[in-house]
mmCIF file of C-alpha atoms in Angstrom:
data_model
loop_
_atom_site.group_PDB
_atom_site.id
_atom_site.type_symbol
_atom_site.label_atom_id
_atom_site.label_comp_id
_atom_site.label_asym_id
_atom_site.label_seq_id
_atom_site.Cartn_x
_atom_site.Cartn_y
_atom_site.Cartn_z
ATOM 1 C CA MET G 12 100.803 130.971 78.885
ATOM 2 C CA ARG G 13 96.910 130.888 79.415
ATOM 3 C CA THR G 14 95.345 131.862 82.453
ATOM 4 C CA ILE G 15 92.255 130.680 84.572
ATOM 5 C CA GLU G 16 90.419 132.138 87.431
ATOM 6 C CA LEU G 17 90.928 131.085 90.874
ATOM 7 C CA GLY G 18 87.588 129.631 91.795
ATOM 8 C CA THR G 19 85.532 132.808 91.850
ATOM 9 C CA THR G 20 87.912 135.247 93.134
ATOM 10 C CA GLY G 21 88.606 137.224 90.240
ATOM 11 C CA GLU G 22 92.348 136.226 90.252
ATOM 12 C CA GLN G 23 93.838 135.146 87.414
ATOM 13 C CA VAL G 24 96.548 132.414 87.500
ATOM 14 C CA SER G 25 98.607 130.356 85.209
ATOM 15 C CA ARG G 26 96.902 127.306 83.494
ATOM 16 C CA ILE G 27 99.548 125.166 84.329
ATOM 17 C CA ALA G 28 101.189 125.739 87.879
ATOM 18 C CA LEU G 29 104.972 124.566 88.627
ATOM 19 C CA GLY G 30 105.775 122.575 91.604
ATOM 20 C CA ALA G 31 108.989 123.083 93.467
ATOM 21 C CA MET G 32 109.062 120.119 95.684
ATOM 22 C CA PRO G 33 112.407 118.689 94.460
ATOM 23 C CA MET G 34 114.262 122.288 94.323
ATOM 24 C CA GLY G 35 117.150 122.391 96.466
ATOM 25 C CA THR G 36 117.471 118.770 97.246
ATOM 26 C CA ILE G 37 117.407 116.291 94.252
ATOM 27 C CA ALA G 38 117.429 119.247 91.959
ATOM 28 C CA ASP G 39 120.275 121.327 92.275
ATOM 29 C CA GLU G 40 120.420 125.127 92.290
ATOM 30 C CA GLN G 41 121.369 125.393 88.633
ATOM 31 C CA THR G 42 118.835 122.871 87.280
ATOM 32 C CA SER G 43 115.944 124.408 89.425
ATOM 33 C CA VAL G 44 116.721 127.880 88.436
ATOM 34 C CA ALA G 45 117.048 126.898 84.800
ATOM 35 C CA LEU G 46 113.426 125.536 85.102
ATOM 36 C CA LEU G 47 112.296 128.623 87.071
ATOM 37 C CA ASP G 48 113.410 131.033 84.543
ATOM 38 C CA ARG G 49 112.078 129.201 81.712
ATOM 39 C CA TYR G 50 108.675 128.689 83.051
ATOM 40 C CA VAL G 51 108.461 132.596 83.715
ATOM 41 C CA SER G 52 109.858 133.525 80.533
ATOM 42 C CA ASP G 53 106.886 131.531 79.048
ATOM 43 C CA GLY G 54 104.401 133.673 80.850
ATOM 44 C CA GLY G 55 103.965 131.193 83.791
ATOM 45 C CA GLY G 56 103.399 132.401 87.323
ATOM 46 C CA PHE G 57 102.010 130.033 89.575
ATOM 47 C CA ILE G 58 104.565 128.194 91.720
ATOM 48 C CA ASP G 59 103.721 125.922 94.512
ATOM 49 C CA THR G 60 105.745 124.724 97.180
ATOM 50 C CA ALA G 61 105.568 123.782 100.965
ATOM 51 C CA ASP G 62 107.571 124.191 104.205
ATOM 52 C CA CYS G 63 108.101 120.483 104.541
ATOM 53 C CA TYR G 64 109.894 120.245 100.895
ATOM 54 C CA SER G 65 111.676 118.042 101.012
ATOM 55 C CA TRP G 66 113.166 116.349 104.298
ATOM 56 C CA TRP G 67 112.723 113.000 102.805
ATOM 57 C CA TRP G 68 115.442 113.616 100.354
ATOM 58 C CA ALA G 69 117.748 115.414 102.761
ATOM 59 C CA LYS G 70 118.327 113.259 105.805
ATOM 60 C CA GLY G 71 118.898 115.142 109.101
ATOM 61 C CA THR G 72 116.811 117.958 107.953
ATOM 62 C CA ASP G 73 113.145 118.880 108.370
ATOM 63 C CA GLY G 74 112.691 120.620 104.972
ATOM 64 C CA GLY G 75 112.769 124.279 103.967
ATOM 65 C CA GLN G 76 115.244 123.691 101.023
ATOM 66 C CA SER G 77 112.631 124.398 98.304
ATOM 67 C CA GLU G 78 111.601 127.505 100.117
ATOM 68 C CA GLU G 79 114.987 128.734 100.635
ATOM 69 C CA LEU G 80 116.049 128.454 97.060
ATOM 70 C CA LEU G 81 112.781 130.193 95.785
ATOM 71 C CA GLY G 82 113.784 132.920 98.193
ATOM 72 C CA ARG G 83 117.344 133.221 96.595
ATOM 73 C CA TRP G 84 115.657 133.283 93.176
ATOM 74 C CA PHE G 85 113.160 135.993 93.858
ATOM 75 C CA ALA G 86 116.037 138.044 95.409
ATOM 76 C CA ARG G 87 118.097 137.445 92.318
ATOM 77 C CA THR G 88 115.591 138.134 89.735
ATOM 78 C CA GLY G 89 113.172 140.572 91.225
ATOM 79 C CA ASN G 90 110.312 138.097 90.171
ATOM 80 C CA ARG G 91 108.375 138.231 93.213
ATOM 81 C CA ASP G 92 105.598 140.368 91.918
ATOM 82 C CA ARG G 93 105.660 138.207 88.747
ATOM 83 C CA VAL G 94 104.405 135.115 90.775
ATOM 84 C CA PHE G 95 101.303 133.791 92.353
ATOM 85 C CA LEU G 96 103.040 132.097 95.244
ATOM 86 C CA SER G 97 101.481 128.980 97.026
ATOM 87 C CA THR G 98 103.044 127.156 100.067
ATOM 88 C CA LYS G 99 101.676 125.078 102.989
ATOM 89 C CA GLY G 100 102.061 124.235 106.347
ATOM 90 C CA THR G 101 101.288 121.389 108.866
ATOM 91 C CA ALA G 102 103.027 118.615 107.398
ATOM 92 C CA ARG G 103 106.386 118.961 108.881
ATOM 93 C CA ILE G 104 107.388 116.227 111.339
ATOM 94 C CA ARG G 105 107.471 116.639 115.118
ATOM 95 C CA ASP G 106 110.802 114.693 115.295
ATOM 96 C CA VAL G 107 112.231 114.089 111.915
ATOM 97 C CA HIS G 108 115.154 112.360 113.233
ATOM 98 C CA LYS G 109 112.676 109.444 114.320
ATOM 99 C CA ALA G 110 111.806 109.078 110.704
ATOM 100 C CA TRP G 111 114.961 107.895 109.828
ATOM 101 C CA PRO G 112 115.821 104.488 111.515
ATOM 102 C CA GLU G 113 119.555 103.926 112.135
ATOM 103 C CA GLY G 114 121.208 102.916 109.000
ATOM 104 C CA ALA G 115 118.126 103.621 106.863
ATOM 105 C CA THR G 116 118.560 104.698 103.412
ATOM 106 C CA GLU G 117 114.871 105.900 102.982
ATOM 107 C CA ALA G 118 112.371 107.712 105.214
ATOM 108 C CA ASP G 119 109.886 105.671 107.451
ATOM 109 C CA TRP G 120 106.550 106.842 106.329
ATOM 110 C CA GLY G 121 104.899 104.806 108.572
ATOM 111 C CA TYR G 122 106.145 106.945 111.433
ATOM 112 C CA ALA G 123 106.021 110.168 109.599
ATOM 113 C CA ARG G 124 102.254 110.197 108.455
ATOM 114 C CA PRO G 125 101.248 110.231 112.152
ATOM 115 C CA ASN G 126 103.482 112.420 113.249
ATOM 116 C CA TYR G 127 102.621 115.781 111.480
ATOM 117 C CA VAL G 128 103.244 118.951 113.384
ATOM 118 C CA GLY G 129 99.647 119.743 112.621
ATOM 119 C CA ALA G 130 97.382 122.841 112.484
ATOM 120 C CA SER G 131 97.143 124.460 115.967
ATOM 121 C CA ALA G 132 97.364 128.120 116.310
ATOM 122 C CA ALA G 133 100.997 128.116 117.578
ATOM 123 C CA VAL G 134 102.268 125.684 114.983
ATOM 124 C CA LEU G 135 100.778 127.490 112.147
ATOM 125 C CA ARG G 136 101.893 130.876 113.312
ATOM 126 C CA ASP G 137 105.491 129.685 113.456
ATOM 127 C CA SER G 138 105.040 127.846 110.355
ATOM 128 C CA LEU G 139 104.001 130.857 108.100
ATOM 129 C CA ASP G 140 106.662 133.397 109.737
ATOM 130 C CA ALA G 141 109.159 130.920 108.929
ATOM 131 C CA SER G 142 108.219 130.249 105.433
ATOM 132 C CA LEU G 143 107.991 133.916 104.938
ATOM 133 C CA ARG G 144 111.752 134.222 106.106
ATOM 134 C CA ARG G 145 112.701 131.489 103.818
ATOM 135 C CA LEU G 146 110.810 132.891 100.530
ATOM 136 C CA GLN G 147 112.105 136.263 101.358
ATOM 137 C CA THR G 148 108.667 137.901 101.106
ATOM 138 C CA ASP G 149 106.335 139.789 103.227
ATOM 139 C CA HIS G 150 103.042 137.719 102.125
ATOM 140 C CA ILE G 151 101.844 134.304 100.611
ATOM 141 C CA ASP G 152 99.527 134.485 97.663
ATOM 142 C CA LEU G 153 97.796 131.002 98.546
ATOM 143 C CA TYR G 154 98.637 129.371 101.812
ATOM 144 C CA TYR G 155 97.484 125.762 102.339
ATOM 145 C CA VAL G 156 96.833 123.420 105.125
ATOM 146 C CA HIS G 157 98.574 120.811 103.887
ATOM 147 C CA VAL G 158 97.371 117.840 105.923
ATOM 148 C CA ASP G 159 94.169 117.976 107.252
ATOM 149 C CA ASP G 160 94.469 117.931 111.106
ATOM 150 C CA ARG G 161 91.514 116.298 113.158
ATOM 151 C CA SER G 162 93.185 116.489 116.294
ATOM 152 C CA THR G 163 93.179 120.226 116.611
ATOM 153 C CA PRO G 164 89.490 121.841 116.604
ATOM 154 C CA LEU G 165 88.788 123.294 113.144
ATOM 155 C CA GLU G 166 87.700 126.821 114.799
ATOM 156 C CA GLU G 167 91.111 127.114 116.277
ATOM 157 C CA THR G 168 92.725 126.545 112.743
ATOM 158 C CA LEU G 169 90.288 128.672 110.914
ATOM 159 C CA ALA G 170 90.637 131.461 113.189
ATOM 160 C CA THR G 171 94.420 131.572 112.977
ATOM 161 C CA LEU G 172 94.360 131.493 109.274
ATOM 162 C CA ALA G 173 91.518 134.163 109.354
ATOM 163 C CA SER G 174 94.130 136.394 111.307
ATOM 164 C CA PHE G 175 96.999 135.916 108.560
ATOM 165 C CA VAL G 176 94.528 137.060 105.968
ATOM 166 C CA ALA G 177 93.665 140.247 108.156
ATOM 167 C CA GLU G 178 97.376 141.010 108.875
ATOM 168 C CA GLY G 179 98.149 140.986 105.330
ATOM 169 C CA LYS G 180 100.509 137.790 105.384
ATOM 170 C CA VAL G 181 98.315 135.631 103.251
ATOM 171 C CA ARG G 182 95.916 136.564 100.593
ATOM 172 C CA TYR G 183 93.861 133.525 100.010
ATOM 173 C CA LEU G 184 93.455 130.039 101.879
ATOM 174 C CA GLY G 185 93.485 126.418 100.699
ATOM 175 C CA TRP G 186 93.227 122.728 101.865
ATOM 176 C CA SER G 187 94.916 119.608 100.648
ATOM 177 C CA ASN G 188 94.670 115.908 101.532
ATOM 178 C CA VAL G 189 91.272 116.294 103.112
ATOM 179 C CA ARG G 190 87.813 114.590 102.816
ATOM 180 C CA THR G 191 84.603 116.129 101.489
ATOM 181 C CA TRP G 192 82.825 116.027 104.464
ATOM 182 C CA ARG G 193 85.596 118.006 106.206
ATOM 183 C CA LEU G 194 85.244 120.640 103.491
ATOM 184 C CA GLU G 195 81.946 121.166 103.706
ATOM 185 C CA ARG G 196 82.224 121.566 107.753
ATOM 186 C CA ILE G 197 85.334 123.911 107.002
ATOM 187 C CA ARG G 198 83.038 126.296 104.643
ATOM 188 C CA GLN G 199 80.072 126.039 107.377
ATOM 189 C CA LEU G 200 82.318 127.279 110.104
ATOM 190 C CA CYS G 201 83.579 130.144 107.834
ATOM 191 C CA ALA G 202 80.281 131.161 106.950
ATOM 192 C CA ALA G 203 79.029 131.267 110.324
ATOM 193 C CA ASN G 204 82.117 133.057 111.618
ATOM 194 C CA GLY G 205 82.737 135.701 108.947
ATOM 195 C CA TRP G 206 86.250 134.005 108.291
ATOM 196 C CA PRO G 207 87.841 133.619 104.953
ATOM 197 C CA ALA G 208 86.821 130.316 103.262
ATOM 198 C CA PRO G 209 89.413 128.006 101.139
ATOM 199 C CA VAL G 210 89.291 128.980 97.688
ATOM 200 C CA ALA G 211 91.514 126.216 96.251
ATOM 201 C CA LEU G 212 91.485 122.594 96.999
ATOM 202 C CA GLN G 213 95.020 120.573 96.223
ATOM 203 C CA GLN G 214 94.301 116.765 95.575
ATOM 204 C CA GLU G 215 95.824 114.059 93.414
ATOM 205 C CA HIS G 216 93.729 114.138 90.368
ATOM 206 C CA SER G 217 94.494 112.486 87.076
ATOM 207 C CA TYR G 218 92.578 111.053 84.215
ATOM 208 C CA LEU G 219 92.435 107.524 85.976
ATOM 209 C CA THR G 220 89.614 106.933 88.337
ATOM 210 C CA PRO G 221 90.547 105.678 91.847
ATOM 211 C CA ARG G 222 90.016 101.886 92.128
ATOM 212 C CA SER G 223 87.168 100.656 93.517
ATOM 213 C CA GLY G 224 86.948 100.682 97.390
ATOM 214 C CA LEU G 225 90.171 102.764 97.600
ATOM 215 C CA ASP G 226 90.036 104.662 101.108
ATOM 216 C CA SER G 227 91.851 108.102 100.752
ATOM 217 C CA ALA G 228 91.884 111.551 101.855
ATOM 218 C CA SER G 229 94.078 112.663 99.269
ATOM 219 C CA ILE G 230 92.556 111.597 95.949
ATOM 220 C CA VAL G 231 89.557 113.223 94.229
ATOM 221 C CA ASP G 232 86.814 110.483 94.287
ATOM 222 C CA ALA G 233 83.446 110.765 92.478
ATOM 223 C CA GLU G 234 81.799 112.159 95.833
ATOM 224 C CA GLN G 235 84.583 114.971 95.822
ATOM 225 C CA ALA G 236 84.285 115.653 92.114
ATOM 226 C CA ASP G 237 80.564 116.050 92.398
ATOM 227 C CA TYR G 238 81.050 118.767 95.336
ATOM 228 C CA LEU G 239 83.638 120.543 93.199
ATOM 229 C CA ARG G 240 81.066 120.687 90.500
ATOM 230 C CA GLU G 241 78.472 122.347 93.047
ATOM 231 C CA HIS G 242 80.858 124.665 94.452
ATOM 232 C CA PRO G 243 82.899 126.455 91.677
ATOM 233 C CA ASP G 244 84.211 128.881 94.142
ATOM 234 C CA LEU G 245 86.790 126.076 95.284
ATOM 235 C CA ALA G 246 89.468 125.562 92.680
ATOM 236 C CA LEU G 247 90.937 122.293 91.844
ATOM 237 C CA VAL G 248 94.741 122.257 91.893
ATOM 238 C CA ALA G 249 95.648 118.905 90.803
ATOM 239 C CA TYR G 250 99.038 117.409 92.024
ATOM 240 C CA SER G 251 100.759 114.402 90.144
ATOM 241 C CA PRO G 252 98.445 115.003 86.950
ATOM 242 C CA VAL G 253 100.539 112.415 85.079
ATOM 243 C CA LEU G 254 100.725 110.019 87.944
ATOM 244 C CA LYS G 255 104.664 110.256 87.813
ATOM 245 C CA GLY G 256 104.665 109.084 84.365
ATOM 246 C CA ILE G 257 102.704 106.016 84.639
ATOM 247 C CA TYR G 258 100.961 106.508 81.201
ATOM 248 C CA ASP G 259 104.123 106.405 79.260
ATOM 249 C CA MET G 260 105.575 103.302 80.913
ATOM 250 C CA SER G 261 105.491 99.872 79.560
ATOM 251 C CA ASP G 262 102.383 97.836 80.789
ATOM 252 C CA ALA G 263 105.061 96.016 82.930
ATOM 253 C CA ASP G 264 106.779 98.844 84.426
ATOM 254 C CA ARG G 265 103.137 100.494 84.988
ATOM 255 C CA GLU G 266 101.946 97.369 86.908
ATOM 256 C CA ALA G 267 104.588 97.551 89.116
ATOM 257 C CA HIS G 268 104.459 100.989 89.864
ATOM 258 C CA TYR G 269 103.394 101.742 93.653
ATOM 259 C CA LEU G 270 100.879 104.527 92.324
ATOM 260 C CA TRP G 271 99.317 102.037 90.175
ATOM 261 C CA GLN G 272 99.376 99.224 92.572
ATOM 262 C CA GLY G 273 98.123 101.018 95.625
ATOM 263 C CA ASN G 274 95.368 103.635 94.007
ATOM 264 C CA TYR G 275 94.419 102.728 90.616
ATOM 265 C CA ALA G 276 94.730 99.043 89.516
ATOM 266 C CA GLY G 277 92.049 97.067 87.911
ATOM 267 C CA GLU G 278 90.344 96.482 84.621
ATOM 268 C CA GLN G 279 88.615 99.892 84.396
ATOM 269 C CA ALA G 280 91.867 101.607 84.692
ATOM 270 C CA ARG G 281 93.626 99.284 81.970
ATOM 271 C CA ALA G 282 90.686 100.259 79.644
ATOM 272 C CA GLN G 283 91.208 104.007 80.453
ATOM 273 C CA VAL G 284 94.848 103.669 79.872
ATOM 274 C CA ALA G 285 94.038 102.075 76.496
ATOM 275 C CA ALA G 286 92.014 104.891 75.587
ATOM 276 C CA VAL G 287 94.657 107.491 76.183
ATOM 277 C CA ARG G 288 97.053 105.651 74.427
ATOM 278 C CA GLU G 289 94.660 105.291 71.353
ATOM 279 C CA VAL G 290 94.194 109.201 71.272
ATOM 280 C CA ALA G 291 97.761 109.757 71.740
ATOM 281 C CA ALA G 292 98.617 107.332 69.079
ATOM 282 C CA ASP G 293 95.965 109.186 66.881
ATOM 283 C CA LEU G 294 97.637 112.659 67.566
ATOM 284 C CA GLY G 295 101.248 111.446 67.344
ATOM 285 C CA VAL G 296 102.040 112.712 70.899
ATOM 286 C CA LYS G 297 102.713 111.210 74.278
ATOM 287 C CA PRO G 298 99.943 109.571 76.518
ATOM 288 C CA SER G 299 100.854 111.840 79.229
ATOM 289 C CA GLN G 300 100.234 114.832 77.063
ATOM 290 C CA VAL G 301 96.729 113.578 76.213
ATOM 291 C CA VAL G 302 96.060 113.460 79.725
ATOM 292 C CA LEU G 303 97.323 117.166 80.592
ATOM 293 C CA ALA G 304 95.170 118.202 77.531
ATOM 294 C CA TRP G 305 92.052 116.256 78.831
ATOM 295 C CA LEU G 306 92.301 117.879 82.065
ATOM 296 C CA LEU G 307 92.841 121.309 80.879
ATOM 297 C CA ALA G 308 89.453 120.604 78.827
ATOM 298 C CA GLN G 309 87.862 120.183 81.703
ATOM 299 C CA GLU G 310 84.847 122.628 82.591
ATOM 300 C CA SER G 311 83.362 121.224 85.828
ATOM 301 C CA PRO G 312 85.163 121.106 87.998
ATOM 302 C CA ARG G 313 88.014 123.050 86.126
ATOM 303 C CA VAL G 314 91.547 121.971 87.140
ATOM 304 C CA VAL G 315 94.701 123.688 87.309
ATOM 305 C CA PRO G 316 97.351 120.679 86.590
ATOM 306 C CA LEU G 317 100.251 121.202 89.090
ATOM 307 C CA LEU G 318 103.524 120.011 87.255
ATOM 308 C CA GLY G 319 106.093 118.332 89.647
ATOM 309 C CA THR G 320 109.526 118.615 87.593
ATOM 310 C CA ALA G 321 112.830 120.084 87.900
ATOM 311 C CA ARG G 322 113.910 119.016 84.286
ATOM 312 C CA VAL G 323 113.470 121.812 81.497
ATOM 313 C CA SER G 324 112.837 118.841 79.144
ATOM 314 C CA ARG G 325 110.007 117.343 81.181
ATOM 315 C CA TYR G 326 108.276 120.903 81.581
ATOM 316 C CA GLU G 327 108.747 121.545 77.668
ATOM 317 C CA GLU G 328 106.979 118.283 77.159
ATOM 318 C CA ALA G 329 104.222 119.022 79.225
ATOM 319 C CA ALA G 330 103.562 122.660 78.428
ATOM 320 C CA ALA G 331 103.090 121.410 74.879
ATOM 321 C CA ALA G 332 99.704 120.243 75.949
ATOM 322 C CA LEU G 333 98.547 123.560 76.300
ATOM 323 C CA SER G 334 98.146 123.824 72.333
ATOM 324 C CA LEU G 335 96.899 120.420 72.104
ATOM 325 C CA ASP G 336 93.377 120.699 71.119
ATOM 326 C CA LEU G 337 91.105 117.382 71.818
ATOM 327 C CA GLY G 338 88.327 116.935 69.182
ATOM 328 C CA PRO G 339 84.907 115.842 70.097
ATOM 329 C CA ASP G 340 85.651 112.250 69.076
ATOM 330 C CA HIS G 341 88.723 112.225 71.080
ATOM 331 C CA LEU G 342 87.079 113.339 74.222
ATOM 332 C CA ALA G 343 84.229 111.117 73.581
ATOM 333 C CA THR G 344 86.580 107.835 73.420
ATOM 334 C CA LEU G 345 88.293 109.414 76.927
ATOM 335 C CA GLY G 346 84.768 110.032 78.279
ATOM 336 C CA ALA G 347 83.744 106.596 77.500
ATOM 337 C CA ALA G 348 86.574 104.720 79.073
ATOM 338 C CA ARG G 349 85.999 106.789 82.463
ATOM 339 C CA SER G 350 81.767 106.108 82.420
#
């Protein structure tokens, strides 16, 4: 598998990262291990998880299943030194039981989102130490603030993160689900205080542009893309790069999908889907593979797609995009639909 530099750190990471969110919950041990083994055998070495993965698929728990499974896999295989490991803190729920009303079969995200544990010094330290125990490792290669916390002074959060780096528990820092103005403030404070600045930004990012008027701290918009182009030291790790498969769906299924309805629906997005399908038909591949190839072809900002699957077949399909070369005409067709 090809590699790419993480920002301007000099660190080489796999061109496609593997997300471990479903591992240990909706993906059982055998299925998860088969995928991890396959990814590493292909030369992959960038694995992403979080301490909250995945309480919403395991009622009565507050997460940790993904990290625990990865820890067992590391212990059994000895692969820890072959993996650039990222995990995240701050997005556990203060009282996870309240996110499951009596008799509910699905978690109440309306309760959950305003009740994340946050990024205070005490919470971050407890979260990191618990992640290290579950993952059976002495350090995290890339540690993210999972959900930006405006209730805690940034100085407190950043000083605590800096201490993790000084102690050798964390090598690099990142941020996720954050607005551009906050990123700039974070960078300014790090520069002023000599603290290590984030080197990675993990956001939802795909070929489709967000619909006009969308207000989201989690999706790369035009302003954030411009900011990343001006700051190449900040790597973009794109979660949901194929938007849960909506590019490959029928028109009816896509139009009914919650991601489409909430974040992308509109005539421009329909034109973009049509362009992707045109290129896919010309190349004889799936639209989602074209999208991944397009992301991999971007130079400014450069993108590391994060594949969140636990099926070997889905991984194989996505990994095929690494060898899919989009020609100038294909890139022009896709670029014109986004302009």
